[in-house]
Structure formats: structure tokens, C-alpha cells
PDB file of C-alpha atoms in Angstrom:
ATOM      1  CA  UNK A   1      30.589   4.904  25.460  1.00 49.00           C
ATOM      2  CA  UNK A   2      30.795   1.233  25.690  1.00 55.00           C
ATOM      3  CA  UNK A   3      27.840  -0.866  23.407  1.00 61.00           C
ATOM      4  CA  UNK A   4      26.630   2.431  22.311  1.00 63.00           C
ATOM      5  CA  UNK A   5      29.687   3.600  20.318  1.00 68.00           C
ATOM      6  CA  UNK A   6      28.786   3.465  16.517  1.00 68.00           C
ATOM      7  CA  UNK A   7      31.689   2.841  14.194  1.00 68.00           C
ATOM      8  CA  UNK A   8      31.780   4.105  10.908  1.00 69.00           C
ATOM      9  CA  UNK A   9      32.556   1.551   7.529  1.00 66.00           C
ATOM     10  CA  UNK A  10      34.564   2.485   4.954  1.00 70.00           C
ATOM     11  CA  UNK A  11      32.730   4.343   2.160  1.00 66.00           C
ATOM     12  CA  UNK A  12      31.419   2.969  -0.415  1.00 64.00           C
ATOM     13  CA  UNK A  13      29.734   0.523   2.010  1.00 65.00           C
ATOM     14  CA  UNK A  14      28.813  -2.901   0.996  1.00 69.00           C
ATOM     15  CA  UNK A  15      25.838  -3.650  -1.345  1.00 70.00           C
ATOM     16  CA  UNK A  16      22.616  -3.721   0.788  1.00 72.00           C
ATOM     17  CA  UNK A  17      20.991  -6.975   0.443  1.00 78.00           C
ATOM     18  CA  UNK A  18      18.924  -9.880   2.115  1.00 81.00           C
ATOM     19  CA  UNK A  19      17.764 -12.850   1.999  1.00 84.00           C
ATOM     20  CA  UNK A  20      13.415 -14.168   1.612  1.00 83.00           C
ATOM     21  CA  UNK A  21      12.845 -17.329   1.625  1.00 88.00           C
ATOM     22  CA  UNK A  22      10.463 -19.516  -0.644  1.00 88.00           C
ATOM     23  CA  UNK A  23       9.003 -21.072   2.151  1.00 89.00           C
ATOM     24  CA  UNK A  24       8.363 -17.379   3.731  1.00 88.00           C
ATOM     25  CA  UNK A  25       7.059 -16.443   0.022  1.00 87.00           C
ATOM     26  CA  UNK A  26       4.620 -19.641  -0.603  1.00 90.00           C
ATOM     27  CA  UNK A  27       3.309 -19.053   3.522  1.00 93.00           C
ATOM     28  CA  UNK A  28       2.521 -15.351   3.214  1.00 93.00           C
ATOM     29  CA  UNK A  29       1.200 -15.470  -0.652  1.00 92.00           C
ATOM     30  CA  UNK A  30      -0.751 -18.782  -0.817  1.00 92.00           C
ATOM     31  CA  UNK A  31      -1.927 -20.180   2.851  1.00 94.00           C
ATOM     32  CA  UNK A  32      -1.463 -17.131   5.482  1.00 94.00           C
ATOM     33  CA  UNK A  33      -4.723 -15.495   3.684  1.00 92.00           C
ATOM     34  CA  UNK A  34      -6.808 -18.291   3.717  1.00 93.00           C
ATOM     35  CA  UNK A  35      -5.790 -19.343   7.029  1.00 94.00           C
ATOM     36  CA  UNK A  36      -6.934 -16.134   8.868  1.00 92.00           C
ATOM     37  CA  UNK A  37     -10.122 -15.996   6.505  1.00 91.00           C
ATOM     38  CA  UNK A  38     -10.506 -19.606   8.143  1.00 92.00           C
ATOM     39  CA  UNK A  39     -10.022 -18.682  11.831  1.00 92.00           C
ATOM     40  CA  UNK A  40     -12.059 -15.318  11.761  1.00 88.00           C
ATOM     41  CA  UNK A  41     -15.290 -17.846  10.506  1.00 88.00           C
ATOM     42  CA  UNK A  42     -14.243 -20.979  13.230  1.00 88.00           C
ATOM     43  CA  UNK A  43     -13.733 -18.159  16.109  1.00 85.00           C
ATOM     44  CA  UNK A  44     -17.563 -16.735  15.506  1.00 84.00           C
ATOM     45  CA  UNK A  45     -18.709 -19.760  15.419  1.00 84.00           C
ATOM     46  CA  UNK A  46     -17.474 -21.156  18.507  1.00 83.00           C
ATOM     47  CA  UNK A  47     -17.092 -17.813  20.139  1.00 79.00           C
ATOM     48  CA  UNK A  48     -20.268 -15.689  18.872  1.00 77.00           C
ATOM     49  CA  UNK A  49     -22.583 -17.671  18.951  1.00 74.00           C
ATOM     50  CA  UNK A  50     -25.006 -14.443  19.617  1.00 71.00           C
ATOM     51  CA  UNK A  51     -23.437 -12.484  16.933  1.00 73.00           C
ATOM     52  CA  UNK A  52     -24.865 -15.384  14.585  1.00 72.00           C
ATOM     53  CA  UNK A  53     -27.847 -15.757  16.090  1.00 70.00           C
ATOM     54  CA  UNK A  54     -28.908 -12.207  15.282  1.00 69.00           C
ATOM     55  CA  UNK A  55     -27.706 -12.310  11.748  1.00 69.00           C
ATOM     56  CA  UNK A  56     -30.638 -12.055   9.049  1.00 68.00           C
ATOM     57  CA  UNK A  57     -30.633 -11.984   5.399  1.00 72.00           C
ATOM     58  CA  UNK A  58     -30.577  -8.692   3.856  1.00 70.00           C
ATOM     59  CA  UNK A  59     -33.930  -8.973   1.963  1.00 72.00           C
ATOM     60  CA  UNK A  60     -36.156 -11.400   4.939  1.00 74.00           C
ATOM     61  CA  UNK A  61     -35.247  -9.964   8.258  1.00 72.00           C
ATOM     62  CA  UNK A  62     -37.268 -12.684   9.984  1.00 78.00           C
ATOM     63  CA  UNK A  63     -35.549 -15.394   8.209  1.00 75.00           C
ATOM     64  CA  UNK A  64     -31.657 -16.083  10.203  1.00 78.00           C
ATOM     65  CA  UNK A  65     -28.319 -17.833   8.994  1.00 77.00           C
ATOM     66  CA  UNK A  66     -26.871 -20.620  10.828  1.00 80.00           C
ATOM     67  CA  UNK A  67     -23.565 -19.961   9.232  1.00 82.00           C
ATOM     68  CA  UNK A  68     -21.548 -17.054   8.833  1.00 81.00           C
ATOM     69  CA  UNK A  69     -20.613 -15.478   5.113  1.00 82.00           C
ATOM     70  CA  UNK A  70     -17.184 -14.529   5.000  1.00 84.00           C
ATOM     71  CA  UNK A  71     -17.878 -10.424   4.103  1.00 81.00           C
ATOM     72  CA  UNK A  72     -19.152  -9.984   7.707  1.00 77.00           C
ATOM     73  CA  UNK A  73     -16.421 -12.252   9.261  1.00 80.00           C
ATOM     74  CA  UNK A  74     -13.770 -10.980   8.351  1.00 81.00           C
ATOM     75  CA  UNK A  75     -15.250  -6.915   7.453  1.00 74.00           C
ATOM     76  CA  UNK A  76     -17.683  -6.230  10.022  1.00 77.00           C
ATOM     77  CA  UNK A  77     -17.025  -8.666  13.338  1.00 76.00           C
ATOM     78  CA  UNK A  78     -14.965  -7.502  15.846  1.00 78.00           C
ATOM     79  CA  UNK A  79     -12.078  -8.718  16.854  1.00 85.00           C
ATOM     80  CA  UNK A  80     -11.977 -11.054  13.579  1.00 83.00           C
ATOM     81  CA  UNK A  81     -11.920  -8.028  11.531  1.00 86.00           C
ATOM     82  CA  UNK A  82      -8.397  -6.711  13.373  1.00 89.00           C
ATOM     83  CA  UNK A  83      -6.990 -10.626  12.645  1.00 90.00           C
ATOM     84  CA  UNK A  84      -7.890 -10.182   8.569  1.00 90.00           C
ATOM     85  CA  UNK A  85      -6.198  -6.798   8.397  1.00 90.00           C
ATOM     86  CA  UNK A  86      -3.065  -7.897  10.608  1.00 93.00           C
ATOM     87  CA  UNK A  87      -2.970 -10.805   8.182  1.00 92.00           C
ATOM     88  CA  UNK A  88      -3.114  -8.751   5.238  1.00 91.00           C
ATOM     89  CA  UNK A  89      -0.660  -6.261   6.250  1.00 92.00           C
ATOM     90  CA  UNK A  90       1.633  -9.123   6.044  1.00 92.00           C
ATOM     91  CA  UNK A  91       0.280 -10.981   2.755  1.00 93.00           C
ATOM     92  CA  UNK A  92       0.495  -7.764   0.473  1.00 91.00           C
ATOM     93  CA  UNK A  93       4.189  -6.963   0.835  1.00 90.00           C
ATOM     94  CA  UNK A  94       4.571 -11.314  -0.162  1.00 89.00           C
ATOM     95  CA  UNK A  95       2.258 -10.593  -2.991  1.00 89.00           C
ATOM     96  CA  UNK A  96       4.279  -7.607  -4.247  1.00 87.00           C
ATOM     97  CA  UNK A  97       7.267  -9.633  -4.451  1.00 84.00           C
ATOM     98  CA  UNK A  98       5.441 -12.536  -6.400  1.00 82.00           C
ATOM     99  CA  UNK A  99       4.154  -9.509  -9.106  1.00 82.00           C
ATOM    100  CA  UNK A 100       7.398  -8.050  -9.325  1.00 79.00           C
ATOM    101  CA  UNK A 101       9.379 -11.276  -9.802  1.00 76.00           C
ATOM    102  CA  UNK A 102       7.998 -14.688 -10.083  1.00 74.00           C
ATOM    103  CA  UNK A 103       6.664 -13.539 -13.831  1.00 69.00           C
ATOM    104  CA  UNK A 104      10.319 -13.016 -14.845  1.00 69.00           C
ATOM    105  CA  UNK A 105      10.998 -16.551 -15.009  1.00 68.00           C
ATOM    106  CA  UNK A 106       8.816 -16.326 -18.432  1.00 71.00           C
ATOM    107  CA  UNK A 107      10.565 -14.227 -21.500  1.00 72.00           C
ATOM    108  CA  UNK A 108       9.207 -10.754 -21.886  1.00 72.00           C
ATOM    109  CA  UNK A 109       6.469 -10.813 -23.641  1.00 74.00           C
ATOM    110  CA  UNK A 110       2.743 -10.234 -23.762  1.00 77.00           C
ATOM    111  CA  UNK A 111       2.078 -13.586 -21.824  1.00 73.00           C
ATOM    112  CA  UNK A 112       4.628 -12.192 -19.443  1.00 77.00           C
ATOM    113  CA  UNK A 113       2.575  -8.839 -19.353  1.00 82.00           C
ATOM    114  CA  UNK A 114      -0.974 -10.237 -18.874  1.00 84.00           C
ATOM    115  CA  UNK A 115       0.139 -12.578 -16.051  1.00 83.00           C
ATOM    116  CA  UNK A 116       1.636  -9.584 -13.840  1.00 85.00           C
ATOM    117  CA  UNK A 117      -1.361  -7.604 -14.480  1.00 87.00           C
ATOM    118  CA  UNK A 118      -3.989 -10.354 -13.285  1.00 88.00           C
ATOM    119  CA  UNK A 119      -1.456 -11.135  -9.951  1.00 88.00           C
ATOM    120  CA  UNK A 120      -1.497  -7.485  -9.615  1.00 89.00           C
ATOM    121  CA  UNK A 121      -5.455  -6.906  -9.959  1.00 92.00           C
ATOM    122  CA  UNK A 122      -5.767 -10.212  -7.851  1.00 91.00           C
ATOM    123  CA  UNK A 123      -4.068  -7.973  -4.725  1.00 90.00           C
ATOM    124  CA  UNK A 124      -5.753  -4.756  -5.509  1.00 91.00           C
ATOM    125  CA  UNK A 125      -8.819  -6.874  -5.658  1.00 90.00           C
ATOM    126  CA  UNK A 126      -8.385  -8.423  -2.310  1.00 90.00           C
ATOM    127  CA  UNK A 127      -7.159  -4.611  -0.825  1.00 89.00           C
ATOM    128  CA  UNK A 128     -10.253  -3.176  -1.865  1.00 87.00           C
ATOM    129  CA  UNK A 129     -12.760  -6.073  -0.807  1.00 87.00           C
ATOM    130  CA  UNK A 130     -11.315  -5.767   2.755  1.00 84.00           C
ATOM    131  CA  UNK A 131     -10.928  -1.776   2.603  1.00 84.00           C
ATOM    132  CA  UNK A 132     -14.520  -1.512   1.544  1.00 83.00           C
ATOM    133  CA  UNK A 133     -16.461  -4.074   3.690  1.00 73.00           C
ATOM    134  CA  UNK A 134     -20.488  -4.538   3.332  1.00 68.00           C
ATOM    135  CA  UNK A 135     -21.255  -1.824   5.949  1.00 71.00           C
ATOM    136  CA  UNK A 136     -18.562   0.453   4.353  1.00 66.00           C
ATOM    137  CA  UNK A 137     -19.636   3.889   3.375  1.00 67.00           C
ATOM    138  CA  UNK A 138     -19.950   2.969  -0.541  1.00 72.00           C
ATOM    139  CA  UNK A 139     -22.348   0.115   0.400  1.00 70.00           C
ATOM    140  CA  UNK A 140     -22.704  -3.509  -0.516  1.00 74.00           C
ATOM    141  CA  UNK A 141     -23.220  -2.791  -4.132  1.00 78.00           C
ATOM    142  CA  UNK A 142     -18.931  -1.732  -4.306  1.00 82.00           C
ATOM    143  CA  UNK A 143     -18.324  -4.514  -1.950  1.00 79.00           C
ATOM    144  CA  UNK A 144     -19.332  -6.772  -4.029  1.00 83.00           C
ATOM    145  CA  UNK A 145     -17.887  -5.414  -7.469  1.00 86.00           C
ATOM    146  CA  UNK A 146     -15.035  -5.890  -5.742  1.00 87.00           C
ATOM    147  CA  UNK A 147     -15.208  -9.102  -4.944  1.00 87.00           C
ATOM    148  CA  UNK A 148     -15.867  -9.727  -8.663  1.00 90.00           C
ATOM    149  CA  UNK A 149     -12.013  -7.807  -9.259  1.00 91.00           C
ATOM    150  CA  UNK A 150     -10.762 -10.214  -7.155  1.00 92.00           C
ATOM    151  CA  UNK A 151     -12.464 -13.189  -8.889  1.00 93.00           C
ATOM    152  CA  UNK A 152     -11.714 -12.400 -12.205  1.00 93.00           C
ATOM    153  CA  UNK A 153      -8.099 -11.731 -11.480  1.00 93.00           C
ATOM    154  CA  UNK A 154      -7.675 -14.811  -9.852  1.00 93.00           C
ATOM    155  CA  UNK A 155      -9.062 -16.630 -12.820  1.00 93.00           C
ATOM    156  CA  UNK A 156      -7.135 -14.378 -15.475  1.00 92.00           C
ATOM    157  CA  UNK A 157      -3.640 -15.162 -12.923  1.00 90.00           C
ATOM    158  CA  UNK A 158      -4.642 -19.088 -13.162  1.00 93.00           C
ATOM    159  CA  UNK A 159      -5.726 -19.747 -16.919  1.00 92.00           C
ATOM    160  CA  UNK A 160      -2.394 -17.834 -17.825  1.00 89.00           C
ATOM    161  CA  UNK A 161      -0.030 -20.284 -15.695  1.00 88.00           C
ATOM    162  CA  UNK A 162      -1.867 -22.759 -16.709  1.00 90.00           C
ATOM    163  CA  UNK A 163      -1.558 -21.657 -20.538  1.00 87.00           C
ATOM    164  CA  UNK A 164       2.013 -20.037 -20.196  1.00 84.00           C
ATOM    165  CA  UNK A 165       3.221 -23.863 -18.841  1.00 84.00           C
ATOM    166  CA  UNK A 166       1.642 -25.990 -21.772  1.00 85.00           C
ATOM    167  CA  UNK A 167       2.623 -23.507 -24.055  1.00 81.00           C
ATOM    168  CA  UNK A 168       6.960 -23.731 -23.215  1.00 77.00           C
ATOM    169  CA  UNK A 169       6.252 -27.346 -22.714  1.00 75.00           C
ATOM    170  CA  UNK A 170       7.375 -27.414 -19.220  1.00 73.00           C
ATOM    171  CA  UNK A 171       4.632 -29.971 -18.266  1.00 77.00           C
ATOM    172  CA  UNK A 172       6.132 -32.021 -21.000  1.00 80.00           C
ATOM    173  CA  UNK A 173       9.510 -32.126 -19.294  1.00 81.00           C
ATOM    174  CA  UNK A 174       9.153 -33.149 -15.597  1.00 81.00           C
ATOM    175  CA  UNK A 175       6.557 -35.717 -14.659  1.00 87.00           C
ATOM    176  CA  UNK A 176       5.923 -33.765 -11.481  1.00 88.00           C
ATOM    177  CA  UNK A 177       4.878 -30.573 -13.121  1.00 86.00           C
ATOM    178  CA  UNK A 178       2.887 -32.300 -15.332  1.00 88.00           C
ATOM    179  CA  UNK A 179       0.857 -33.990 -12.416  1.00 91.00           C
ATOM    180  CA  UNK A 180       0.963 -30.729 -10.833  1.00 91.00           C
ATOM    181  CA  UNK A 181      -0.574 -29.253 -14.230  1.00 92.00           C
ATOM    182  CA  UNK A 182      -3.252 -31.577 -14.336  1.00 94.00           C
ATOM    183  CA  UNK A 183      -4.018 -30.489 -10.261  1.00 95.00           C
ATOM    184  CA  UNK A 184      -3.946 -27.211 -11.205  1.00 94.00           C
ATOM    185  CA  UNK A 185      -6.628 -27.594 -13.804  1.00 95.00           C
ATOM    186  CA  UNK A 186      -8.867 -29.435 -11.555  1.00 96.00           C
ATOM    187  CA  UNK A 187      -8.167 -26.449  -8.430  1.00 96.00           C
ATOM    188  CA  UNK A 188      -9.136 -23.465 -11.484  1.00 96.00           C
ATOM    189  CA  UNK A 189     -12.122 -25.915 -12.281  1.00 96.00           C
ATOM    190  CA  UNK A 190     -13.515 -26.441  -8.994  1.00 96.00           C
ATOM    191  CA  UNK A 191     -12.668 -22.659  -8.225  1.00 96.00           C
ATOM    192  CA  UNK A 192     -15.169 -21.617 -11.085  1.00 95.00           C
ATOM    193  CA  UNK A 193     -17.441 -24.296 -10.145  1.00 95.00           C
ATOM    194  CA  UNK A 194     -18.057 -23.523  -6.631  1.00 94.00           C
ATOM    195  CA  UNK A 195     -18.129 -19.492  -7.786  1.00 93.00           C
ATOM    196  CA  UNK A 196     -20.495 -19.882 -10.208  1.00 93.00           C
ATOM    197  CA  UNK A 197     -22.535 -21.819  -7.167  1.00 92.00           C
ATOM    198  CA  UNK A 198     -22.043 -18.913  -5.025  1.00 90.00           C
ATOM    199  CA  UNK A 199     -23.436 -16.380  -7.798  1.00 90.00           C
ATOM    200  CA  UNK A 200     -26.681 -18.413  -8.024  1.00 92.00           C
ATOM    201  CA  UNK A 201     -27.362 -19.531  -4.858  1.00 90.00           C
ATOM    202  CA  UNK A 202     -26.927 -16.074  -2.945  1.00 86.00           C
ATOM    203  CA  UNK A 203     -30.025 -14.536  -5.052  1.00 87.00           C
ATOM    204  CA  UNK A 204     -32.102 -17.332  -4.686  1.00 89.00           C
ATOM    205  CA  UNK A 205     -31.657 -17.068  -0.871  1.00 84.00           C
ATOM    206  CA  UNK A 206     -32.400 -13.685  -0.446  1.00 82.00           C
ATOM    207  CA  UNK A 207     -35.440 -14.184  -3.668  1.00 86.00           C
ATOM    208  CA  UNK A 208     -37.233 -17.375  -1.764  1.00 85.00           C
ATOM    209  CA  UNK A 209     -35.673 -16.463   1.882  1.00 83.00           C
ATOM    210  CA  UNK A 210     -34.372 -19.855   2.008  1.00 85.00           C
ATOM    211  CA  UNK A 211     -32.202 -20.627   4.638  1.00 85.00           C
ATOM    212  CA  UNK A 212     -30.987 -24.028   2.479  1.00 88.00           C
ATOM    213  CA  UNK A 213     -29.412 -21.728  -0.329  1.00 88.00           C
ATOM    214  CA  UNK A 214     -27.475 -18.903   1.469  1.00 86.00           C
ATOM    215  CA  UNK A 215     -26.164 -21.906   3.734  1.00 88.00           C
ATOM    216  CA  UNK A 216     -24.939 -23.555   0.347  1.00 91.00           C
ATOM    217  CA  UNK A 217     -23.826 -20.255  -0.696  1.00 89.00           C
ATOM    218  CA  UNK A 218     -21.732 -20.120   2.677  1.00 88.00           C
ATOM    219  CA  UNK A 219     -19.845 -23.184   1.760  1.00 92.00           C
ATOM    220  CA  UNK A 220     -19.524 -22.153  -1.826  1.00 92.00           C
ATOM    221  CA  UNK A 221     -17.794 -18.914  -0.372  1.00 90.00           C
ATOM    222  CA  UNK A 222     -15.830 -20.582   1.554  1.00 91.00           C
ATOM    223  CA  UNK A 223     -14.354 -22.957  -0.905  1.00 93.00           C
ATOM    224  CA  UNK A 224     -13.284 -20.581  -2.879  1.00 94.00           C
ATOM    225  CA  UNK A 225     -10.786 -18.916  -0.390  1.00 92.00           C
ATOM    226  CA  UNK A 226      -9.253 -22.481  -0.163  1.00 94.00           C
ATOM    227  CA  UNK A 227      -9.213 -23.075  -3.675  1.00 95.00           C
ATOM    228  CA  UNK A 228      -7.338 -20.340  -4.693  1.00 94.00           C
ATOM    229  CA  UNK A 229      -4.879 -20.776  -1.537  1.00 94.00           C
ATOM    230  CA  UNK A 230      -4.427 -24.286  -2.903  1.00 95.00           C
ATOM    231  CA  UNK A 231      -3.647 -22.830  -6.597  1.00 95.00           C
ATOM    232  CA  UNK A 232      -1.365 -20.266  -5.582  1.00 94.00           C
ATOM    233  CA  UNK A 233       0.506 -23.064  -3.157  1.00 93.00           C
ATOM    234  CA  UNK A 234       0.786 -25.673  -5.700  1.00 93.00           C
ATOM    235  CA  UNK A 235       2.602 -23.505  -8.112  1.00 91.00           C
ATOM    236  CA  UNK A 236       5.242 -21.440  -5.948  1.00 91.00           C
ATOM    237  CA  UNK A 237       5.997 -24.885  -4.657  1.00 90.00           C
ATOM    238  CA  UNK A 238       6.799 -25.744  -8.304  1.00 88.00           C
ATOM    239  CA  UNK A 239       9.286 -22.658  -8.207  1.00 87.00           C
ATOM    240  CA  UNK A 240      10.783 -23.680  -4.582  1.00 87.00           C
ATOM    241  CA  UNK A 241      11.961 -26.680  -6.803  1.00 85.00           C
ATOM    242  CA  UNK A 242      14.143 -24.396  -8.727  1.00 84.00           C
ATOM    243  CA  UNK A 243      14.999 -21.338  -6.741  1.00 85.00           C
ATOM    244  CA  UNK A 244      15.574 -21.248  -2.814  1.00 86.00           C
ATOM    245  CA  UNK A 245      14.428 -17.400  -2.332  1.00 83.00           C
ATOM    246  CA  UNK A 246      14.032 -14.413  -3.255  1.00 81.00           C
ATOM    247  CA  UNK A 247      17.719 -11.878  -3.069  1.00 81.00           C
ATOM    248  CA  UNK A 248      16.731  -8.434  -2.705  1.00 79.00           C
ATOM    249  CA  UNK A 249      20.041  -6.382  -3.363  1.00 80.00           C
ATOM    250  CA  UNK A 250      20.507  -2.448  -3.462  1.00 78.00           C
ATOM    251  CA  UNK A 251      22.020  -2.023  -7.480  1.00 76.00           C
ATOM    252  CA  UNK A 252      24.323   1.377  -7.740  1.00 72.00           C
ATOM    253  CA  UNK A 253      23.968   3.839 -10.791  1.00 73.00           C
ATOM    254  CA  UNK A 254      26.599   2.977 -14.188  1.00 66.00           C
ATOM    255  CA  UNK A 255      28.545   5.852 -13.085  1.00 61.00           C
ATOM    256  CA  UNK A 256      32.439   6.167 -12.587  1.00 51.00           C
ATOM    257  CA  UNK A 257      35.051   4.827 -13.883  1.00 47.00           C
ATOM    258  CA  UNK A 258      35.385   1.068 -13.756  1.00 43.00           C
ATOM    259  CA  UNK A 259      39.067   1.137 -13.520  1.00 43.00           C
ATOM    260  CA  UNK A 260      38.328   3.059 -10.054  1.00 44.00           C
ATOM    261  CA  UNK A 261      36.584  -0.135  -8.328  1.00 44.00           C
ATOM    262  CA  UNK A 262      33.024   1.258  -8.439  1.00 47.00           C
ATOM    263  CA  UNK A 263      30.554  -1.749  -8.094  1.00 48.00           C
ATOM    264  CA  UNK A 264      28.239  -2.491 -10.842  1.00 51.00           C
ATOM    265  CA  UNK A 265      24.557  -4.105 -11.422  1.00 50.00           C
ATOM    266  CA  UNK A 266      26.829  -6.888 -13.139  1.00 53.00           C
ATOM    267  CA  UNK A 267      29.539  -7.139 -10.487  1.00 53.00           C
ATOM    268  CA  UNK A 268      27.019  -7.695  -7.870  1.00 49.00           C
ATOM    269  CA  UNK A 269      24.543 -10.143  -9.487  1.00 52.00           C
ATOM    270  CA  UNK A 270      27.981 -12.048 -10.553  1.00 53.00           C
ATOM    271  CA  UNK A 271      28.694 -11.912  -6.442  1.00 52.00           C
ATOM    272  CA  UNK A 272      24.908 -13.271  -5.718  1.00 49.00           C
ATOM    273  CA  UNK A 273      25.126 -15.727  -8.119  1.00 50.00           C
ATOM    274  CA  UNK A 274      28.504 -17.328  -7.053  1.00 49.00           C
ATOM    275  CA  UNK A 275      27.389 -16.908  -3.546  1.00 48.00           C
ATOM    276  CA  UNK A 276      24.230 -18.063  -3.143  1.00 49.00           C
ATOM    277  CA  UNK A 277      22.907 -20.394  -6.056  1.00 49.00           C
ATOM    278  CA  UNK A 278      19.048 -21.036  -6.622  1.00 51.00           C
ATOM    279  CA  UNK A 279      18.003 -17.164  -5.586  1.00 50.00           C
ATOM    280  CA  UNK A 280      15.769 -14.575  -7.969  1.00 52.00           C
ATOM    281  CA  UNK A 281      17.624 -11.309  -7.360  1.00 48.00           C
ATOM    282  CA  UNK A 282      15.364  -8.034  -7.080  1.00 48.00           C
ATOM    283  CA  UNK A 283      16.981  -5.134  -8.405  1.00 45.00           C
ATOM    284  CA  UNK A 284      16.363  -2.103  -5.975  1.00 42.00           C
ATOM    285  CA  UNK A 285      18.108   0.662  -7.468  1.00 40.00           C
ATOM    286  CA  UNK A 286      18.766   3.825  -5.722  1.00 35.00           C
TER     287      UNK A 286
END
């Protein structure tokens, strides 16, 4: 039998766990996303050239874009399309371990509530935005609503870190977070800024057929994808300065008797934490 031979373990077997990362968290959550939004625009426009060239604004046909807008780049192109949806297949399992977790290192509450609601919006947002492109079968009109999900999300998930930090005083307490604070009210800033931009400028191109605004409303689009990457990276690597990763451990039922050696939710978060200090454990229980 050789290699092949499979050995059994004693039962119970040992609690199922492993090891993430906060480097793998802060990559996948905050910069992977932009990053591939990034490449899908550079690639067509040092690639396709003639996919550009025969690009027209919706409402003035005759009138043509020298820039790409990031809802056919990374929705409609091929093979830039395939690169967004690889890269989100790996963001949203990152992102479900920021909703489920990185709100727990507030006290329950109804600051605790709204912030894992707006990170959880923010991915449903983003799902639905690349799900439903502009030449989806619901049509530009739910592509874009959308898009405004995935705005308002991101600004409900930043004004509440932003909030939730000056109100425990933890700016107060560490000159770096404060600095950090302070960056992260310019990034929201600058992120409402440029979307506001975006809002006007994209009517008034397609009102005036004016190649000026929908080229300003290109940048403004793409500003806000680095914005919000910059955000979401500044403040998990505020976290990576208190916890190394994230411990995902299989938790057993309170059933038994105790005097019978059956592991416990206790037991094993006792284990993690005398094992490996600085780790959030995730409770999978099964």
C-alpha cells in the first residue's frame, strides 16, 4: 500500500483549526480589488486600443472617449472581465471574514451593529455591481443603483470607524492612530469629493456630449476605487498592530460530561490563546 495507506487518529480528533494572516486579510480586503480594477483599465489601454476607439457615449454616438470608464472594463471587456471576477472570487471570502470579525473588537452594541451592516452592504454592493454589468439583462439603470449600494455602504462603513474611534478615545491614546484618524478623514473626504464629481460630471457629458466631462468623470471613477482601497488599508493596518491573524477553529457542542475529557469552546480558545498570542479566533461550530 505504501504512501497510499491512510491511518486512522484516535477519536475525538483534534480541534480543526488554521491559521489567516493579517497581511493575507489587509491584501485580499483593501488592495487586491483595486489592483485588478487598475490592471483591467491599464491592459485596454495599452492592449485595446480598438476596443476604445469604438467606444461612444451612450446619448452622442458620434462623439468617442479617449479613456475607458471602469463599468465596461471590468463588466463588459473581454479578457479583463475574467481578471475582475477571478479577483473577486478571492476578495469576498477576505471580506466575509472582516464582517464577521474585525467589528468584534468594539462592545456589542448598536455602533457594533451598524458597522457590520455597512461592511456587509459594501460586499453585496460590489457582488451585485459586477454580477449585473451595464449590458446585463436588467440594464444600466440597476447597474448603476448598484453602484450607489456600494457607495453608500462604503461611506456608512467609513463615517462609523471614523465615529466608533473618537468616540472610545482610541485616537486619544496612540499618536499613530490619531495621525492615522486624521488620514482617514481626509481619504472619506476626498472619497465623497471625487464621487460627488463623478455624479455631476457624467450627466453633463452625455447632456452637452462633451468629451472634457466624461474624461473628468473617468478620473473621478477611478479615484474612487483607490480611495476606498486606501481607507480600508489604513485601518486593518491599524489592527495588524494588535492582532497577527485571524484563528479559525472548529468549537464542539457543551455536551458530555466534563469529568470525561470532552473539549470545550473554553478549553480550546484557552489552547489558542496560550499558543498563539495576537490572533481573533472565529468560532465555527458544528
Amino acid at each position: 500500500m505504501g504512501i497510499f495507506t491512510i491511518q486512522p487518529v484516535p477519536f475525538p480528533a483534534a480541534t480543526p483549526s488554521t491559521f489567516l494572516p493579517m497581511t493575507w486579510l489587509t491584501f485580499f480586503v483593501a488592495y487586491l480589488p483595486a489592483l485588478s480594477c487598475y490592471f483591467c483599465i491599464g491592459s485596454t489601454l495599452v492592449l485595446q486600443q480598438d476596443v476604445i476607439s469604438n467606444y461612444s457615449l451612450s446619448n452622442c454616438p458620434h462623439v468617442k472617449s479617449p479613456l475607458p470608464p471602469i463599468s465596461y472594463s471590468i463588466g463588459v471587456w473581454e479578457p479583463q472581465k475574467l481578471v475582475w471576477l477571478f479577483a473577486l472570487m478571492l476578495h469576498l471570502p477576505a471580506r466575509i471574514i472582516l464582517t464577521m470579525t474585525v467589528p468584534q473588537v468594539y462592545l456589542p452594541g448598536l455602533g457594533k451593529n451598524i458597522m457590520t451592516s455597512a461592511a456587509t452592504f459594501e460586499a453585496l454592493g460590489l457582488m451585485c455591481v459586477s454580477i449585473f454589468s451595464v449590458d446585463s439583462i436588467i440594464g444600466f439603470h440597476a447597474h448603476a443603483s448598484f453602484f450607489v449600494v456600494w457607495w453608500a455602504a462604503a461611506m456608512w462603513s467609513m463615517g462609523i470607524i471614523i465615529h466608533l474611534q473618537r468616540l472610545i478615545g482610541q485616537k486619544d491614546t496612540d499618536p499613530y492612530i490619531h495621525r492615522m484618524w486624521w488620514i482617514k478623514i481626509a481619504l472619506m473626504s476626498s472619497f465623497f469629493a471625487v464621487s460627488v464629481g463623478a455624479s455631476v460630471f457624467y450627466p453633463l457629458s452625455q447632456i452637452h456630449c462633451s468629451v472634457t466631462a466624461f474624461t473628468i468623470f473617468c478620473l473621478c471613477e477611478w479615484s474612487v476605487v483607490g480611495l476606498n482601497a486606501a481607507f480600508w488599508g489604513c485601518y486593518l493596518t491599524e489592527i495588524a498592530r494588535e492582532f497577527e491573524g485571524f484563528q479559525v477553529t472548529a468549537i464542539k457542542p457543551r455536551k458530555g460530561n466534563l469529568t470525561e475529557g470532552t473539549i470545550t469552546p473554553i478549553d480550546v480558545e484557552k489552547k489558542i490563546e496560550n499558543t498563539l498570542p495576537g490572533a481573533v479566533v472565529v468560532k465555527v461550530a458544528y
